[in-house]
Amino acid sequence: QMDAKKIIEKAKLVAVISGSIGFEAILRKKPVITMGNAPFNILPPTMVRHVPDLSLLSEEINDLLRHSEHDEMALYAYVMSIMDAGIPINFYSGLLEREGAYRGINATDHPESRSRDIKRLAQYVWDFD
């Protein structure tokens, strides 16, 4: 198993369906192609290119490689909007009970944290409308 950080560092471009590796690449100033609905698709097309039609993939990759430009202000605004509108929960390894997201931390290690996160998420969803 290779470390994603090492792969991203050597890549000229990162292609994902919709995963967090794409966001890690954006943070490392690498252009990203997404083929699915990623929350960061909202970033400028000089940073992230959403390509749902795979017949256009080669063309879009070539174009993004030629015209990629990191927009620090757009990234900052995106991250700040998430922080402003989001809630602090351990979604991946806590609520979904998947290991490895935080190097071995999972819901069974901290059941009280999972319960707290479920309550936070429920309150956020309930207050959303």
mmCIF file of C-alpha atoms in Angstrom:
data_model
loop_
_atom_site.group_PDB
_atom_site.id
_atom_site.type_symbol
_atom_site.label_atom_id
_atom_site.label_comp_id
_atom_site.label_asym_id
_atom_site.label_seq_id
_atom_site.Cartn_x
_atom_site.Cartn_y
_atom_site.Cartn_z
ATOM 1 C CA GLN A 1 0.000 0.000 0.000
ATOM 2 C CA MET A 2 1.438 3.358 -1.055
ATOM 3 C CA ASP A 3 0.976 6.589 0.809
ATOM 4 C CA ALA A 4 -1.439 8.869 -1.057
ATOM 5 C CA LYS A 5 0.674 11.917 -0.229
ATOM 6 C CA LYS A 6 3.672 10.432 -2.064
ATOM 7 C CA ILE A 7 1.582 9.577 -5.112
ATOM 8 C CA ILE A 8 0.015 13.045 -5.235
ATOM 9 C CA GLU A 9 3.405 14.748 -4.910
ATOM 10 C CA LYS A 10 4.682 12.948 -8.031
ATOM 11 C CA ALA A 11 1.465 13.348 -10.060
ATOM 12 C CA LYS A 12 0.851 16.051 -12.642
ATOM 13 C CA LEU A 13 -2.906 15.534 -12.295
ATOM 14 C CA VAL A 14 -5.145 13.417 -10.073
ATOM 15 C CA ALA A 15 -8.325 11.716 -11.312
ATOM 16 C CA VAL A 16 -10.964 10.453 -8.872
ATOM 17 C CA ILE A 17 -14.571 9.414 -8.913
ATOM 18 C CA SER A 18 -15.449 11.622 -5.958
ATOM 19 C CA GLY A 19 -13.036 10.744 -3.159
ATOM 20 C CA SER A 20 -11.115 12.748 -0.612
ATOM 21 C CA ILE A 21 -7.839 12.025 -2.419
ATOM 22 C CA GLY A 22 -9.009 14.617 -4.935
ATOM 23 C CA PHE A 23 -9.320 17.218 -2.194
ATOM 24 C CA GLU A 24 -5.874 16.290 -0.871
ATOM 25 C CA ALA A 25 -4.524 16.888 -4.376
ATOM 26 C CA ILE A 26 -6.205 20.302 -4.539
ATOM 27 C CA LEU A 27 -4.577 21.236 -1.229
ATOM 28 C CA ARG A 28 -1.239 20.252 -2.792
ATOM 29 C CA LYS A 29 -1.960 22.472 -5.815
ATOM 30 C CA LYS A 30 -2.505 19.608 -8.262
ATOM 31 C CA PRO A 31 -5.271 19.785 -10.895
ATOM 32 C CA VAL A 32 -8.070 17.287 -10.368
ATOM 33 C CA ILE A 33 -10.467 15.471 -12.667
ATOM 34 C CA THR A 34 -13.645 14.135 -11.047
ATOM 35 C CA MET A 35 -15.995 11.670 -12.664
ATOM 36 C CA GLY A 36 -18.591 11.736 -9.904
ATOM 37 C CA ASN A 37 -20.330 14.261 -7.722
ATOM 38 C CA ALA A 38 -17.609 15.574 -5.440
ATOM 39 C CA PRO A 39 -18.345 18.494 -3.122
ATOM 40 C CA PHE A 40 -15.243 20.283 -4.397
ATOM 41 C CA ASN A 41 -16.544 20.275 -7.997
ATOM 42 C CA ILE A 42 -17.655 23.805 -7.155
ATOM 43 C CA LEU A 43 -14.052 25.011 -7.366
ATOM 44 C CA PRO A 44 -12.923 26.775 -10.574
ATOM 45 C CA PRO A 45 -12.460 24.592 -13.687
ATOM 46 C CA THR A 46 -8.791 25.597 -13.755
ATOM 47 C CA MET A 47 -8.436 23.552 -10.543
ATOM 48 C CA VAL A 48 -11.144 20.884 -10.773
ATOM 49 C CA ARG A 49 -12.765 19.543 -13.893
ATOM 50 C CA HIS A 50 -15.931 17.466 -13.560
ATOM 51 C CA VAL A 51 -16.101 14.947 -16.427
ATOM 52 C CA PRO A 52 -19.192 12.718 -16.200
ATOM 53 C CA ASP A 53 -18.920 11.753 -19.879
ATOM 54 C CA LEU A 54 -15.916 9.431 -20.070
ATOM 55 C CA SER A 55 -15.704 9.795 -23.845
ATOM 56 C CA LEU A 56 -14.415 13.341 -23.116
ATOM 57 C CA LEU A 57 -11.911 12.261 -20.472
ATOM 58 C CA SER A 58 -8.766 12.387 -22.612
ATOM 59 C CA GLU A 59 -9.665 15.796 -24.038
ATOM 60 C CA GLU A 60 -10.460 17.216 -20.582
ATOM 61 C CA ILE A 61 -7.257 15.843 -19.038
ATOM 62 C CA ASN A 62 -5.155 17.407 -21.806
ATOM 63 C CA ASP A 63 -6.975 20.725 -21.511
ATOM 64 C CA LEU A 64 -6.677 20.847 -17.724
ATOM 65 C CA LEU A 65 -2.981 20.020 -17.881
ATOM 66 C CA ARG A 66 -2.475 22.916 -20.312
ATOM 67 C CA HIS A 67 -4.670 25.428 -18.461
ATOM 68 C CA SER A 68 -4.491 24.480 -14.802
ATOM 69 C CA GLU A 69 -4.105 27.339 -12.373
ATOM 70 C CA HIS A 70 -4.331 27.075 -8.611
ATOM 71 C CA ASP A 71 -6.701 29.667 -7.115
ATOM 72 C CA GLU A 72 -5.787 30.065 -3.456
ATOM 73 C CA MET A 73 -8.642 32.506 -2.774
ATOM 74 C CA ALA A 74 -11.253 30.138 -4.217
ATOM 75 C CA LEU A 75 -9.832 27.289 -2.130
ATOM 76 C CA TYR A 76 -9.815 29.494 0.962
ATOM 77 C CA ALA A 77 -13.448 30.532 0.381
ATOM 78 C CA TYR A 78 -14.454 26.894 -0.120
ATOM 79 C CA VAL A 79 -12.756 25.720 3.079
ATOM 80 C CA MET A 80 -14.127 28.658 5.083
ATOM 81 C CA SER A 81 -17.677 27.964 3.869
ATOM 82 C CA ILE A 82 -17.353 24.347 4.986
ATOM 83 C CA MET A 83 -16.021 25.413 8.366
ATOM 84 C CA ASP A 84 -18.764 28.024 8.755
ATOM 85 C CA ALA A 85 -21.633 25.760 7.725
ATOM 86 C CA GLY A 86 -20.294 22.418 8.937
ATOM 87 C CA ILE A 87 -20.297 20.623 12.255
ATOM 88 C CA PRO A 88 -17.350 18.887 13.939
ATOM 89 C CA ILE A 89 -17.945 15.144 13.658
ATOM 90 C CA ASN A 90 -15.788 12.122 12.931
ATOM 91 C CA PHE A 91 -17.846 11.016 9.944
ATOM 92 C CA TYR A 92 -15.647 8.445 8.223
ATOM 93 C CA SER A 93 -14.199 6.318 10.989
ATOM 94 C CA GLY A 94 -16.693 7.319 13.681
ATOM 95 C CA LEU A 95 -20.164 7.316 12.175
ATOM 96 C CA LEU A 96 -19.433 5.004 9.242
ATOM 97 C CA GLU A 97 -17.219 2.801 11.429
ATOM 98 C CA ARG A 98 -14.502 2.468 8.799
ATOM 99 C CA GLU A 99 -10.964 1.899 9.978
ATOM 100 C CA GLY A 100 -7.914 3.620 8.649
ATOM 101 C CA ALA A 101 -9.133 7.174 8.178
ATOM 102 C CA TYR A 102 -7.343 8.333 11.292
ATOM 103 C CA ARG A 103 -4.735 5.589 11.595
ATOM 104 C CA GLY A 104 -6.668 2.955 13.486
ATOM 105 C CA ILE A 105 -9.185 5.142 15.302
ATOM 106 C CA ASN A 106 -12.671 3.769 14.942
ATOM 107 C CA ALA A 107 -16.056 3.909 16.627
ATOM 108 C CA THR A 108 -15.444 0.866 18.794
ATOM 109 C CA ASP A 109 -12.453 2.645 20.367
ATOM 110 C CA HIS A 110 -14.594 5.608 21.452
ATOM 111 C CA PRO A 111 -18.319 4.745 21.617
ATOM 112 C CA GLU A 112 -19.133 7.957 23.523
ATOM 113 C CA SER A 113 -17.647 10.011 20.670
ATOM 114 C CA ARG A 114 -19.836 8.200 18.155
ATOM 115 C CA SER A 115 -22.933 8.881 20.227
ATOM 116 C CA ARG A 116 -21.976 12.570 20.533
ATOM 117 C CA ASP A 117 -21.382 12.822 16.765
ATOM 118 C CA ILE A 118 -24.744 11.208 15.969
ATOM 119 C CA LYS A 119 -26.462 13.764 18.207
ATOM 120 C CA ARG A 120 -24.567 16.652 16.556
ATOM 121 C CA LEU A 121 -25.454 15.416 13.071
ATOM 122 C CA ALA A 122 -29.112 14.895 14.009
ATOM 123 C CA GLN A 123 -29.337 18.396 15.491
ATOM 124 C CA TYR A 124 -27.684 19.895 12.400
ATOM 125 C CA VAL A 125 -30.080 18.095 10.043
ATOM 126 C CA TRP A 126 -33.079 18.963 12.226
ATOM 127 C CA ASP A 127 -32.112 22.671 12.329
ATOM 128 C CA PHE A 128 -31.253 22.820 8.617
ATOM 129 C CA ASP A 129 -34.697 23.813 7.366
#
